Short mmCIF file of C-alpha atoms in Angstrom, two decimals:
data_model
loop_
_atom_site.label_atom_id
_atom_site.label_comp_id
_atom_site.label_asym_id
_atom_site.label_seq_id
_atom_site.Cartn_x
_atom_site.Cartn_y
_atom_site.Cartn_z
CA UNK A 1 85.32 -61.60 -117.15
CA UNK A 2 83.06 -59.67 -115.08
CA UNK A 3 83.50 -56.77 -112.53
CA UNK A 4 81.85 -56.43 -109.24
CA UNK A 5 79.36 -53.98 -110.23
CA UNK A 6 77.85 -51.42 -107.46
CA UNK A 7 73.90 -51.01 -107.51
CA UNK A 8 72.95 -48.88 -109.90
CA UNK A 9 71.52 -45.92 -107.45
CA UNK A 10 74.66 -46.10 -105.80
CA UNK A 11 77.34 -45.84 -108.23
CA UNK A 12 75.43 -43.54 -111.25
CA UNK A 13 74.72 -39.95 -111.64
CA UNK A 14 71.60 -38.90 -112.82
CA UNK A 15 70.54 -35.54 -113.86
CA UNK A 16 67.04 -34.47 -115.41
CA UNK A 17 67.48 -33.60 -118.94
CA UNK A 18 64.19 -32.72 -119.52
CA UNK A 19 60.74 -31.99 -118.04
CA UNK A 20 57.15 -31.95 -119.64
CA UNK A 21 53.61 -31.95 -118.32
CA UNK A 22 50.81 -32.62 -120.86
CA UNK A 23 47.71 -32.68 -119.08
CA UNK A 24 48.03 -35.83 -116.65
CA UNK A 25 51.18 -36.83 -118.49
CA UNK A 26 54.28 -36.39 -116.96
CA UNK A 27 57.35 -36.93 -119.28
CA UNK A 28 60.34 -37.20 -117.77
CA UNK A 29 63.95 -37.44 -119.74
CA UNK A 30 66.82 -38.44 -117.41
CA UNK A 31 70.95 -38.25 -118.58
CA UNK A 32 73.20 -40.55 -117.06
CA UNK A 33 76.48 -39.74 -116.52
CA UNK A 34 77.71 -41.85 -119.44
CA UNK A 35 75.40 -39.80 -122.00
CA UNK A 36 72.62 -42.87 -121.85
CA UNK A 37 69.09 -41.35 -121.62
CA UNK A 38 66.49 -42.79 -119.92
CA UNK A 39 62.82 -41.48 -120.47
CA UNK A 40 59.65 -42.26 -118.28
CA UNK A 41 56.03 -41.41 -118.41
CA UNK A 42 54.37 -40.90 -115.80
CA UNK A 43 50.39 -40.91 -115.69
CA UNK A 44 48.66 -39.02 -112.95
CA UNK A 45 45.17 -40.26 -112.29
#
């Protein structure tokens, strides 16, 4: 029994929880509306 879900970019609201820059690495932590947190590390070259 599955509900028809909308695309995640249309149905979710994200907010930046933590942003830290260390050298060429950008550590971005995004908190979702339902309190789940997603981390992303961006390596700038």
